Amino acid sequence: MLYWRLSSFYLIYFTSLGVLLPYWGLYLHSLGFDAQTIGQLVAIPMATKIIAPTLWSWIADRTGEHVRLIRLGSIGALFCFLGVFYVEHFLAFVTVMIGFSFFWNACIPQMEVTTLAHLGEKKHQYTRIRLWGSIGFIITVTTTGYLLDKYGVYLVPYLLASTFALIFIASFTVPAPPEHTLANTTATTHKADSVIFWQLLKRRPVIVLIIAFFLMQASHTPYYTFFTLHLEENHYSREIIGYLWALSVAAEVIVFWGMHHLLRHFQLKTLLILCFALAAIRWLVVGYYAELMIVIVFSQLLHAASFGLYHGVAVQFMHHYFIGNTSSRGQALYSGLGYGAGGAMGTWLSGYSWSFLGAQISFTLAALLCIIAMILCAWGLEEIKTGKNKLT
């Protein structure tokens, strides 16, 4: 029962990403925004991740109210997003997107902490719960592609609003973490936790991880922002594009299902380096061979490594270093500086590189970021094997 209560939230939450990631840029393009402006608007949800998860996690670590914050975030995101139906101009879109994403970004870091708290010593099974989020993504990305081909891109905001309403409903199925895992709220403990947190931030492996997370997410931004447009320019239908997005996440699901075996037999450092190497290959083939369906299929299968394996390893790394009352801030750090800062900076710059340098150079730069991160990880990370849960 616990498995399904946790899994169902991931399933519903990631249905929203199945619409937002592949089709939001397409919707903005239909409104007449150019590539630079689309890059700026798509960067907003990522930019708010720099601040929002940290603020929400600061509250969560002091109150222990992780589940209530998930509910607050989901209802706040829904009401703010409804403003999309009443705005037309760039600055109005900016305002709505800031409000929506500030609340939306509260949910997942708290859900990660809640899930890991329930799993306890079985945290290597996290990916078997998280994979349901990928299944939710597959369902919506394929059905949305079909619906947009049949009825038009104007459906995108209506579909998104519907998924946000479902997220709020699903938040009431999430069980609170076991009582012994809740934050200690004394002032003395808060001060001690803050000291520990800042000491961890000074450790070389943690610094390397933060930089690597930043680079990996930045490398994904040409893909997340312009992949659909890139394929349309190479004469793929929206329905086929939806299937290709779904294929990538199907590969991710397979990795999530079997990842606990990988985590038990391989060092986290080795797995992370492999993720960066395969991500670099992925961006190069997308940039230079988009007209070849078989190559695009291959590149989408590499999503298993560039996101699926990478995300599972990243969560394990952060859970290894940030424990107890620092756990929520650790996950927020991964979300904020990786997905937030890396995503926002990468999306903003990819809008310009796409406009002035084109698809091939944009994806080449993305591959270069992965190569830099790979070298950095090989130099600066410790060997950690989750099966033993200690440094080796």
mmCIF file of C-alpha atoms in Angstrom:
data_model
loop_
_atom_site.group_PDB
_atom_site.id
_atom_site.type_symbol
_atom_site.label_atom_id
_atom_site.label_comp_id
_atom_site.label_asym_id
_atom_site.label_seq_id
_atom_site.Cartn_x
_atom_site.Cartn_y
_atom_site.Cartn_z
ATOM 1 C CA MET A 1 0.000 0.000 0.000
ATOM 2 C CA LEU A 2 2.824 2.401 0.884
ATOM 3 C CA TYR A 3 4.485 1.681 -2.468
ATOM 4 C CA TRP A 4 1.380 2.705 -4.406
ATOM 5 C CA ARG A 5 0.679 5.786 -2.286
ATOM 6 C CA LEU A 6 4.172 7.087 -3.012
ATOM 7 C CA SER A 7 4.225 5.935 -6.636
ATOM 8 C CA SER A 8 0.868 7.485 -7.499
ATOM 9 C CA PHE A 9 2.099 10.988 -6.719
ATOM 10 C CA TYR A 10 5.119 10.581 -8.999
ATOM 11 C CA LEU A 11 2.816 9.180 -11.703
ATOM 12 C CA ILE A 12 0.531 12.230 -11.589
ATOM 13 C CA TYR A 13 3.226 14.863 -11.036
ATOM 14 C CA PHE A 14 5.220 13.897 -14.092
ATOM 15 C CA THR A 15 2.188 13.922 -16.363
ATOM 16 C CA SER A 16 2.587 17.703 -16.207
ATOM 17 C CA LEU A 17 6.173 17.430 -17.454
ATOM 18 C CA GLY A 18 4.933 15.244 -20.306
ATOM 19 C CA VAL A 19 3.120 18.318 -21.592
ATOM 20 C CA LEU A 20 5.415 21.094 -20.366
ATOM 21 C CA LEU A 21 8.818 19.903 -21.578
ATOM 22 C CA PRO A 22 8.037 18.811 -25.154
ATOM 23 C CA TYR A 23 5.209 21.190 -26.031
ATOM 24 C CA TRP A 24 5.415 24.429 -24.029
ATOM 25 C CA GLY A 25 8.043 25.857 -26.380
ATOM 26 C CA LEU A 26 5.883 24.813 -29.332
ATOM 27 C CA TYR A 27 2.900 26.645 -27.803
ATOM 28 C CA LEU A 28 4.968 29.787 -27.215
ATOM 29 C CA HIS A 29 6.190 29.585 -30.818
ATOM 30 C CA SER A 30 2.553 29.482 -31.978
ATOM 31 C CA LEU A 31 1.959 32.754 -30.102
ATOM 32 C CA GLY A 32 4.653 34.425 -32.198
ATOM 33 C CA PHE A 33 7.591 34.386 -29.766
ATOM 34 C CA ASP A 34 11.034 33.915 -31.352
ATOM 35 C CA ALA A 35 13.739 31.468 -30.204
ATOM 36 C CA GLN A 36 15.442 33.957 -27.877
ATOM 37 C CA THR A 37 12.180 34.864 -26.146
ATOM 38 C CA ILE A 38 11.139 31.218 -25.887
ATOM 39 C CA GLY A 39 14.488 30.464 -24.263
ATOM 40 C CA GLN A 40 13.918 33.221 -21.721
ATOM 41 C CA LEU A 41 10.382 32.070 -20.858
ATOM 42 C CA VAL A 42 11.314 28.394 -20.643
ATOM 43 C CA ALA A 43 14.226 29.354 -18.371
ATOM 44 C CA ILE A 44 11.902 30.814 -15.726
ATOM 45 C CA PRO A 45 10.746 27.540 -14.094
ATOM 46 C CA MET A 46 14.383 26.491 -13.945
ATOM 47 C CA ALA A 47 15.561 29.847 -12.589
ATOM 48 C CA THR A 48 13.071 29.745 -9.730
ATOM 49 C CA LYS A 49 14.582 26.396 -8.726
ATOM 50 C CA ILE A 50 17.651 28.311 -7.579
ATOM 51 C CA ILE A 51 15.687 29.916 -4.736
ATOM 52 C CA ALA A 52 12.318 28.187 -4.318
ATOM 53 C CA PRO A 53 13.428 24.654 -3.294
ATOM 54 C CA THR A 54 15.936 26.089 -0.822
ATOM 55 C CA LEU A 55 13.301 28.299 0.799
ATOM 56 C CA TRP A 56 10.712 25.519 0.966
ATOM 57 C CA SER A 57 13.307 23.059 2.295
ATOM 58 C CA TRP A 58 14.468 25.547 4.940
ATOM 59 C CA ILE A 59 10.866 25.621 6.178
ATOM 60 C CA ALA A 60 10.523 21.827 5.922
ATOM 61 C CA ASP A 61 13.716 21.107 7.866
ATOM 62 C CA ARG A 62 12.450 23.289 10.718
ATOM 63 C CA THR A 63 8.861 22.086 10.799
ATOM 64 C CA GLY A 64 8.976 18.533 9.492
ATOM 65 C CA GLU A 65 5.844 19.355 7.470
ATOM 66 C CA HIS A 66 7.073 17.952 4.172
ATOM 67 C CA VAL A 67 3.687 16.655 3.025
ATOM 68 C CA ARG A 68 1.812 19.861 3.873
ATOM 69 C CA LEU A 69 4.331 21.817 1.821
ATOM 70 C CA ILE A 70 3.743 19.467 -1.118
ATOM 71 C CA ARG A 71 0.028 20.268 -0.915
ATOM 72 C CA LEU A 72 0.636 23.998 -0.573
ATOM 73 C CA GLY A 73 2.997 23.953 -3.540
ATOM 74 C CA SER A 74 0.588 22.048 -5.763
ATOM 75 C CA ILE A 75 -2.437 24.274 -5.109
ATOM 76 C CA GLY A 76 -0.323 27.431 -5.427
ATOM 77 C CA ALA A 77 1.044 26.245 -8.776
ATOM 78 C CA LEU A 78 -2.450 25.567 -10.093
ATOM 79 C CA PHE A 79 -3.868 28.974 -9.188
ATOM 80 C CA CYS A 80 -0.853 30.877 -10.508
ATOM 81 C CA PHE A 81 -0.817 28.957 -13.794
ATOM 82 C CA LEU A 82 -4.456 29.850 -14.476
ATOM 83 C CA GLY A 83 -3.178 33.357 -15.189
ATOM 84 C CA VAL A 84 -1.822 32.045 -18.513
ATOM 85 C CA PHE A 85 -5.349 32.216 -19.926
ATOM 86 C CA TYR A 86 -5.531 35.977 -19.300
ATOM 87 C CA VAL A 87 -2.143 37.227 -20.529
ATOM 88 C CA GLU A 88 -0.724 37.947 -23.964
ATOM 89 C CA HIS A 89 2.467 39.990 -23.603
ATOM 90 C CA PHE A 90 5.966 38.891 -22.638
ATOM 91 C CA LEU A 91 6.156 40.587 -19.217
ATOM 92 C CA ALA A 92 2.759 39.225 -18.227
ATOM 93 C CA PHE A 93 3.913 35.717 -19.169
ATOM 94 C CA VAL A 94 7.049 36.252 -17.086
ATOM 95 C CA THR A 95 4.983 37.199 -14.029
ATOM 96 C CA VAL A 96 2.679 34.203 -14.344
ATOM 97 C CA MET A 97 5.551 31.762 -14.905
ATOM 98 C CA ILE A 98 7.478 33.056 -11.885
ATOM 99 C CA GLY A 99 4.458 32.610 -9.616
ATOM 100 C CA PHE A 100 3.541 29.187 -10.963
ATOM 101 C CA SER A 101 7.048 27.753 -10.878
ATOM 102 C CA PHE A 102 7.815 29.122 -7.394
ATOM 103 C CA PHE A 103 5.083 26.884 -5.962
ATOM 104 C CA TRP A 104 5.525 24.007 -8.419
ATOM 105 C CA ASN A 105 9.194 23.662 -7.470
ATOM 106 C CA ALA A 106 8.236 23.103 -3.830
ATOM 107 C CA CYS A 107 6.867 19.643 -4.518
ATOM 108 C CA ILE A 108 9.561 17.286 -5.739
ATOM 109 C CA PRO A 109 12.396 17.992 -3.231
ATOM 110 C CA GLN A 110 9.939 17.380 -0.383
ATOM 111 C CA MET A 111 8.606 14.275 -2.098
ATOM 112 C CA GLU A 112 12.148 12.930 -2.499
ATOM 113 C CA VAL A 113 12.842 13.419 1.215
ATOM 114 C CA THR A 114 9.508 11.817 2.137
ATOM 115 C CA THR A 115 10.115 8.808 -0.103
ATOM 116 C CA LEU A 116 13.668 8.220 1.126
ATOM 117 C CA ALA A 117 12.497 8.568 4.744
ATOM 118 C CA HIS A 118 9.898 5.839 4.210
ATOM 119 C CA LEU A 119 12.423 3.576 2.496
ATOM 120 C CA GLY A 120 14.976 3.843 5.291
ATOM 121 C CA GLU A 121 17.713 1.261 4.760
ATOM 122 C CA LYS A 122 16.070 0.187 1.487
ATOM 123 C CA LYS A 123 16.780 3.497 -0.241
ATOM 124 C CA HIS A 124 18.280 1.656 -3.231
ATOM 125 C CA GLN A 125 14.646 0.808 -4.115
ATOM 126 C CA TYR A 126 13.869 4.505 -4.655
ATOM 127 C CA THR A 127 14.033 4.169 -8.438
ATOM 128 C CA ARG A 128 11.268 1.520 -8.456
ATOM 129 C CA ILE A 129 8.960 4.177 -7.028
ATOM 130 C CA ARG A 130 10.311 7.027 -9.134
ATOM 131 C CA LEU A 131 9.836 5.060 -12.365
ATOM 132 C CA TRP A 132 6.085 5.669 -12.120
ATOM 133 C CA GLY A 133 6.798 9.322 -12.771
ATOM 134 C CA SER A 134 8.390 8.277 -16.036
ATOM 135 C CA ILE A 135 5.332 6.196 -16.897
ATOM 136 C CA GLY A 136 3.144 9.249 -16.284
ATOM 137 C CA PHE A 137 5.380 11.235 -18.620
ATOM 138 C CA ILE A 138 5.070 8.581 -21.335
ATOM 139 C CA ILE A 139 1.283 8.550 -21.122
ATOM 140 C CA THR A 140 0.903 12.297 -21.537
ATOM 141 C CA VAL A 141 3.687 12.905 -24.053
ATOM 142 C CA THR A 142 2.202 10.376 -26.484
ATOM 143 C CA THR A 143 -1.440 11.356 -26.040
ATOM 144 C CA THR A 144 -0.595 15.065 -26.196
ATOM 145 C CA GLY A 145 1.298 14.644 -29.478
ATOM 146 C CA TYR A 146 -1.730 12.911 -30.983
ATOM 147 C CA LEU A 147 -4.161 15.541 -29.639
ATOM 148 C CA LEU A 148 -2.078 18.452 -30.921
ATOM 149 C CA ASP A 149 -1.856 16.910 -34.383
ATOM 150 C CA LYS A 150 -5.631 16.477 -34.425
ATOM 151 C CA TYR A 151 -6.909 19.594 -32.630
ATOM 152 C CA GLY A 152 -4.057 22.104 -32.529
ATOM 153 C CA VAL A 153 -1.411 23.450 -30.197
ATOM 154 C CA TYR A 154 -3.885 25.742 -28.400
ATOM 155 C CA LEU A 155 -4.742 22.747 -26.158
ATOM 156 C CA VAL A 156 -1.396 22.904 -24.329
ATOM 157 C CA PRO A 157 -2.346 25.294 -21.470
ATOM 158 C CA TYR A 158 -5.659 23.469 -20.896
ATOM 159 C CA LEU A 159 -3.862 20.147 -20.597
ATOM 160 C CA LEU A 160 -1.310 21.643 -18.220
ATOM 161 C CA ALA A 161 -3.971 23.170 -15.969
ATOM 162 C CA SER A 162 -5.696 19.777 -15.802
ATOM 163 C CA THR A 163 -2.506 18.013 -14.739
ATOM 164 C CA PHE A 164 -1.819 20.609 -12.025
ATOM 165 C CA ALA A 165 -5.306 20.038 -10.601
ATOM 166 C CA LEU A 166 -4.616 16.288 -10.527
ATOM 167 C CA ILE A 167 -1.311 16.886 -8.725
ATOM 168 C CA PHE A 168 -3.138 18.721 -5.940
ATOM 169 C CA ILE A 169 -5.598 15.832 -5.575
ATOM 170 C CA ALA A 170 -2.761 13.276 -5.596
ATOM 171 C CA SER A 171 -0.916 15.145 -2.834
ATOM 172 C CA PHE A 172 -3.547 13.906 -0.367
ATOM 173 C CA THR A 173 -2.474 10.303 -0.985
ATOM 174 C CA VAL A 174 1.110 10.998 0.151
ATOM 175 C CA PRO A 175 1.765 9.603 3.651
ATOM 176 C CA ALA A 176 3.749 11.679 6.134
ATOM 177 C CA PRO A 177 7.301 10.458 6.850
ATOM 178 C CA PRO A 178 7.795 8.206 9.895
ATOM 179 C CA GLU A 179 7.782 10.353 13.032
ATOM 180 C CA HIS A 180 11.370 9.558 14.000
ATOM 181 C CA THR A 181 12.602 11.049 10.707
ATOM 182 C CA LEU A 182 10.962 14.453 11.216
ATOM 183 C CA ALA A 183 13.168 17.468 11.816
ATOM 184 C CA ASN A 184 14.128 18.396 15.364
ATOM 185 C CA THR A 185 12.909 21.960 15.742
ATOM 186 C CA THR A 186 14.976 23.245 18.652
ATOM 187 C CA ALA A 187 17.058 26.347 18.096
ATOM 188 C CA THR A 188 20.220 24.522 19.198
ATOM 189 C CA THR A 189 19.648 21.774 16.655
ATOM 190 C CA HIS A 190 18.977 24.305 13.897
ATOM 191 C CA LYS A 191 22.288 26.018 14.605
ATOM 192 C CA ALA A 192 24.179 22.720 14.679
ATOM 193 C CA ASP A 193 22.535 21.583 11.447
ATOM 194 C CA SER A 194 23.471 24.833 9.725
ATOM 195 C CA VAL A 195 27.096 24.413 10.780
ATOM 196 C CA ILE A 196 27.137 20.838 9.459
ATOM 197 C CA PHE A 197 25.461 21.920 6.220
ATOM 198 C CA TRP A 198 28.016 24.653 5.515
ATOM 199 C CA GLN A 199 30.887 22.347 6.410
ATOM 200 C CA LEU A 200 29.600 19.824 3.864
ATOM 201 C CA LEU A 201 29.482 22.527 1.191
ATOM 202 C CA LYS A 202 33.228 23.059 1.638
ATOM 203 C CA ARG A 203 34.119 19.426 0.907
ATOM 204 C CA ARG A 204 35.705 18.841 -2.500
ATOM 205 C CA PRO A 205 33.374 15.985 -3.554
ATOM 206 C CA VAL A 206 30.297 18.086 -2.780
ATOM 207 C CA ILE A 207 31.673 21.066 -4.712
ATOM 208 C CA VAL A 208 32.471 18.799 -7.674
ATOM 209 C CA LEU A 209 28.983 17.297 -7.569
ATOM 210 C CA ILE A 210 27.317 20.710 -7.592
ATOM 211 C CA ILE A 211 29.361 21.833 -10.599
ATOM 212 C CA ALA A 212 28.716 18.525 -12.391
ATOM 213 C CA PHE A 213 24.964 18.767 -11.757
ATOM 214 C CA PHE A 214 25.013 22.324 -13.118
ATOM 215 C CA LEU A 215 26.823 21.233 -16.289
ATOM 216 C CA MET A 216 24.617 18.194 -16.923
ATOM 217 C CA GLN A 217 21.409 20.183 -16.685
ATOM 218 C CA ALA A 218 22.827 23.015 -18.796
ATOM 219 C CA SER A 219 23.737 20.451 -21.463
ATOM 220 C CA HIS A 220 20.113 19.259 -21.592
ATOM 221 C CA THR A 221 18.621 22.681 -22.268
ATOM 222 C CA PRO A 222 18.900 22.770 -26.092
ATOM 223 C CA TYR A 223 17.158 19.395 -26.040
ATOM 224 C CA TYR A 224 14.363 20.323 -23.637
ATOM 225 C CA THR A 225 13.752 23.707 -25.259
ATOM 226 C CA PHE A 226 14.178 23.072 -28.976
ATOM 227 C CA PHE A 227 14.145 19.308 -29.636
ATOM 228 C CA THR A 228 10.498 19.337 -30.760
ATOM 229 C CA LEU A 229 11.091 22.319 -33.054
ATOM 230 C CA HIS A 230 14.317 20.694 -34.293
ATOM 231 C CA LEU A 231 12.431 17.560 -35.327
ATOM 232 C CA GLU A 232 9.596 19.552 -36.901
ATOM 233 C CA GLU A 233 12.168 21.351 -39.049
ATOM 234 C CA ASN A 234 13.399 17.909 -40.126
ATOM 235 C CA HIS A 235 9.844 16.942 -41.205
ATOM 236 C CA TYR A 236 8.733 14.785 -38.261
ATOM 237 C CA SER A 237 5.014 14.912 -37.408
ATOM 238 C CA ARG A 238 3.936 15.915 -33.902
ATOM 239 C CA GLU A 239 2.555 12.432 -33.301
ATOM 240 C CA ILE A 240 5.916 10.852 -34.193
ATOM 241 C CA ILE A 241 7.689 13.438 -32.039
ATOM 242 C CA GLY A 242 5.463 12.426 -29.133
ATOM 243 C CA TYR A 243 6.412 8.780 -29.633
ATOM 244 C CA LEU A 244 10.108 9.685 -29.710
ATOM 245 C CA TRP A 245 9.804 11.578 -26.424
ATOM 246 C CA ALA A 246 7.976 8.576 -24.982
ATOM 247 C CA LEU A 247 10.707 6.213 -26.188
ATOM 248 C CA SER A 248 13.337 8.135 -24.244
ATOM 249 C CA VAL A 249 11.344 7.898 -21.046
ATOM 250 C CA ALA A 250 10.546 4.217 -21.641
ATOM 251 C CA ALA A 251 14.306 3.626 -21.676
ATOM 252 C CA GLU A 252 14.504 5.617 -18.449
ATOM 253 C CA VAL A 253 11.842 3.370 -16.861
ATOM 254 C CA ILE A 254 13.832 0.231 -17.668
ATOM 255 C CA VAL A 255 16.912 1.712 -16.012
ATOM 256 C CA PHE A 256 14.927 2.816 -12.969
ATOM 257 C CA TRP A 257 13.520 -0.694 -12.585
ATOM 258 C CA GLY A 258 16.926 -2.359 -12.655
ATOM 259 C CA MET A 259 19.010 0.382 -11.087
ATOM 260 C CA HIS A 260 19.125 -1.182 -7.626
ATOM 261 C CA HIS A 261 21.275 -3.951 -9.146
ATOM 262 C CA LEU A 262 23.658 -1.386 -10.650
ATOM 263 C CA LEU A 263 23.864 0.520 -7.368
ATOM 264 C CA ARG A 264 24.767 -2.651 -5.497
ATOM 265 C CA HIS A 265 27.547 -3.678 -7.878
ATOM 266 C CA PHE A 266 29.142 -0.449 -9.114
ATOM 267 C CA GLN A 267 30.622 2.649 -7.527
ATOM 268 C CA LEU A 268 28.499 5.776 -7.798
ATOM 269 C CA LYS A 269 31.497 7.615 -9.232
ATOM 270 C CA THR A 270 31.888 5.092 -12.061
ATOM 271 C CA LEU A 271 28.207 5.283 -12.935
ATOM 272 C CA LEU A 272 28.180 9.079 -12.946
ATOM 273 C CA ILE A 273 31.196 9.285 -15.265
ATOM 274 C CA LEU A 274 29.483 6.820 -17.624
ATOM 275 C CA CYS A 275 26.375 9.037 -17.653
ATOM 276 C CA PHE A 276 28.357 12.073 -18.785
ATOM 277 C CA ALA A 277 30.184 10.123 -21.496
ATOM 278 C CA LEU A 278 26.956 8.772 -22.991
ATOM 279 C CA ALA A 279 25.250 12.169 -22.711
ATOM 280 C CA ALA A 280 28.053 13.741 -24.775
ATOM 281 C CA ILE A 281 27.539 11.124 -27.493
ATOM 282 C CA ARG A 282 23.802 11.732 -27.383
ATOM 283 C CA TRP A 283 24.007 15.483 -28.017
ATOM 284 C CA LEU A 284 26.440 15.068 -30.895
ATOM 285 C CA VAL A 285 24.246 12.620 -32.798
ATOM 286 C CA VAL A 286 21.108 14.729 -32.194
ATOM 287 C CA GLY A 287 22.865 17.806 -33.516
ATOM 288 C CA TYR A 288 24.377 16.282 -36.644
ATOM 289 C CA TYR A 289 22.052 13.431 -37.691
ATOM 290 C CA ALA A 290 18.508 14.571 -36.834
ATOM 291 C CA GLU A 291 17.218 13.698 -40.309
ATOM 292 C CA LEU A 292 17.969 9.987 -39.724
ATOM 293 C CA MET A 293 15.167 8.327 -37.747
ATOM 294 C CA ILE A 294 17.335 5.396 -36.635
ATOM 295 C CA VAL A 295 19.917 7.772 -35.164
ATOM 296 C CA ILE A 296 17.265 9.770 -33.312
ATOM 297 C CA VAL A 297 15.854 6.524 -31.917
ATOM 298 C CA PHE A 298 19.355 5.620 -30.692
ATOM 299 C CA SER A 299 19.800 9.057 -29.129
ATOM 300 C CA GLN A 300 16.466 8.780 -27.326
ATOM 301 C CA LEU A 301 17.480 5.415 -25.882
ATOM 302 C CA LEU A 302 20.550 7.131 -24.430
ATOM 303 C CA HIS A 303 18.139 9.075 -22.209
ATOM 304 C CA ALA A 304 18.358 5.994 -19.998
ATOM 305 C CA ALA A 305 21.857 7.150 -19.056
ATOM 306 C CA SER A 306 21.796 10.926 -19.503
ATOM 307 C CA PHE A 307 18.754 11.297 -17.264
ATOM 308 C CA GLY A 308 17.566 7.987 -15.756
ATOM 309 C CA LEU A 309 20.830 6.583 -14.428
ATOM 310 C CA TYR A 310 22.188 10.068 -13.780
ATOM 311 C CA HIS A 311 19.212 11.113 -11.643
ATOM 312 C CA GLY A 312 19.245 7.926 -9.583
ATOM 313 C CA VAL A 313 22.972 8.269 -8.917
ATOM 314 C CA ALA A 314 22.685 11.991 -8.123
ATOM 315 C CA VAL A 315 19.945 11.423 -5.535
ATOM 316 C CA GLN A 316 22.042 8.679 -3.916
ATOM 317 C CA PHE A 317 25.108 10.921 -3.806
ATOM 318 C CA MET A 318 23.194 13.728 -2.100
ATOM 319 C CA HIS A 319 21.505 11.333 0.320
ATOM 320 C CA HIS A 320 24.931 9.964 1.241
ATOM 321 C CA TYR A 321 26.352 13.361 2.197
ATOM 322 C CA PHE A 322 23.234 15.150 3.477
ATOM 323 C CA ILE A 323 21.454 13.148 6.171
ATOM 324 C CA GLY A 324 19.107 13.859 9.067
ATOM 325 C CA ASN A 325 17.938 17.453 9.328
ATOM 326 C CA THR A 326 20.120 18.470 6.366
ATOM 327 C CA SER A 327 18.510 15.969 3.974
ATOM 328 C CA SER A 328 15.848 18.323 2.637
ATOM 329 C CA ARG A 329 18.401 21.068 2.008
ATOM 330 C CA GLY A 330 20.660 18.549 0.293
ATOM 331 C CA GLN A 331 17.950 17.571 -2.179
ATOM 332 C CA ALA A 332 17.085 21.265 -2.625
ATOM 333 C CA LEU A 333 20.733 21.932 -3.429
ATOM 334 C CA TYR A 334 20.619 19.296 -6.167
ATOM 335 C CA SER A 335 17.378 20.748 -7.502
ATOM 336 C CA GLY A 336 18.336 24.412 -7.108
ATOM 337 C CA LEU A 337 21.902 24.564 -8.377
ATOM 338 C CA GLY A 338 21.597 21.674 -10.819
ATOM 339 C CA TYR A 339 18.156 21.892 -12.374
ATOM 340 C CA GLY A 340 17.690 25.519 -11.348
ATOM 341 C CA ALA A 341 20.892 27.418 -12.047
ATOM 342 C CA GLY A 342 22.160 25.012 -14.709
ATOM 343 C CA GLY A 343 18.801 24.810 -16.420
ATOM 344 C CA ALA A 344 18.130 28.542 -16.333
ATOM 345 C CA MET A 345 21.571 29.602 -17.532
ATOM 346 C CA GLY A 346 21.652 26.886 -20.184
ATOM 347 C CA THR A 347 18.161 27.666 -21.473
ATOM 348 C CA TRP A 348 18.838 31.380 -21.658
ATOM 349 C CA LEU A 349 22.115 30.854 -23.539
ATOM 350 C CA SER A 350 20.707 28.118 -25.775
ATOM 351 C CA GLY A 351 18.082 30.562 -27.025
ATOM 352 C CA TYR A 352 20.872 32.793 -28.321
ATOM 353 C CA SER A 353 23.063 29.960 -29.613
ATOM 354 C CA TRP A 354 20.098 28.449 -31.450
ATOM 355 C CA SER A 355 19.279 31.802 -33.069
ATOM 356 C CA PHE A 356 22.817 32.806 -34.053
ATOM 357 C CA LEU A 357 24.802 29.539 -34.279
ATOM 358 C CA GLY A 358 22.188 26.920 -35.144
ATOM 359 C CA ALA A 359 21.316 23.445 -33.922
ATOM 360 C CA GLN A 360 24.619 21.707 -34.625
ATOM 361 C CA ILE A 361 26.789 24.156 -32.685
ATOM 362 C CA SER A 362 24.246 24.302 -29.837
ATOM 363 C CA PHE A 363 24.362 20.532 -29.353
ATOM 364 C CA THR A 364 28.152 20.475 -29.793
ATOM 365 C CA LEU A 365 28.465 22.948 -26.922
ATOM 366 C CA ALA A 366 26.141 20.735 -24.873
ATOM 367 C CA ALA A 367 28.420 17.753 -25.500
ATOM 368 C CA LEU A 368 31.443 19.820 -24.478
ATOM 369 C CA LEU A 369 29.813 20.606 -21.116
ATOM 370 C CA CYS A 370 29.386 16.871 -20.487
ATOM 371 C CA ILE A 371 33.027 16.162 -21.310
ATOM 372 C CA ILE A 372 34.165 18.849 -18.864
ATOM 373 C CA ALA A 373 31.909 17.391 -16.145
ATOM 374 C CA MET A 374 33.200 13.877 -16.829
ATOM 375 C CA ILE A 375 36.811 14.970 -16.345
ATOM 376 C CA LEU A 376 35.886 16.896 -13.206
ATOM 377 C CA CYS A 377 34.133 13.874 -11.659
ATOM 378 C CA ALA A 378 37.029 11.554 -12.458
ATOM 379 C CA TRP A 379 39.340 13.937 -10.604
ATOM 380 C CA GLY A 380 37.280 15.064 -7.629
ATOM 381 C CA LEU A 381 34.793 12.419 -6.470
ATOM 382 C CA GLU A 382 35.152 9.757 -3.798
ATOM 383 C CA GLU A 383 34.351 6.093 -4.400
ATOM 384 C CA ILE A 384 30.954 5.274 -2.872
ATOM 385 C CA LYS A 385 29.088 1.983 -3.136
ATOM 386 C CA THR A 386 25.507 2.133 -1.879
ATOM 387 C CA GLY A 387 25.354 -1.575 -1.239
ATOM 388 C CA LYS A 388 27.826 -0.988 1.597
ATOM 389 C CA ASN A 389 26.668 2.568 2.324
ATOM 390 C CA LYS A 390 30.146 3.751 3.180
ATOM 391 C CA LEU A 391 33.247 5.148 1.589
ATOM 392 C CA THR A 392 35.472 2.473 0.103
#
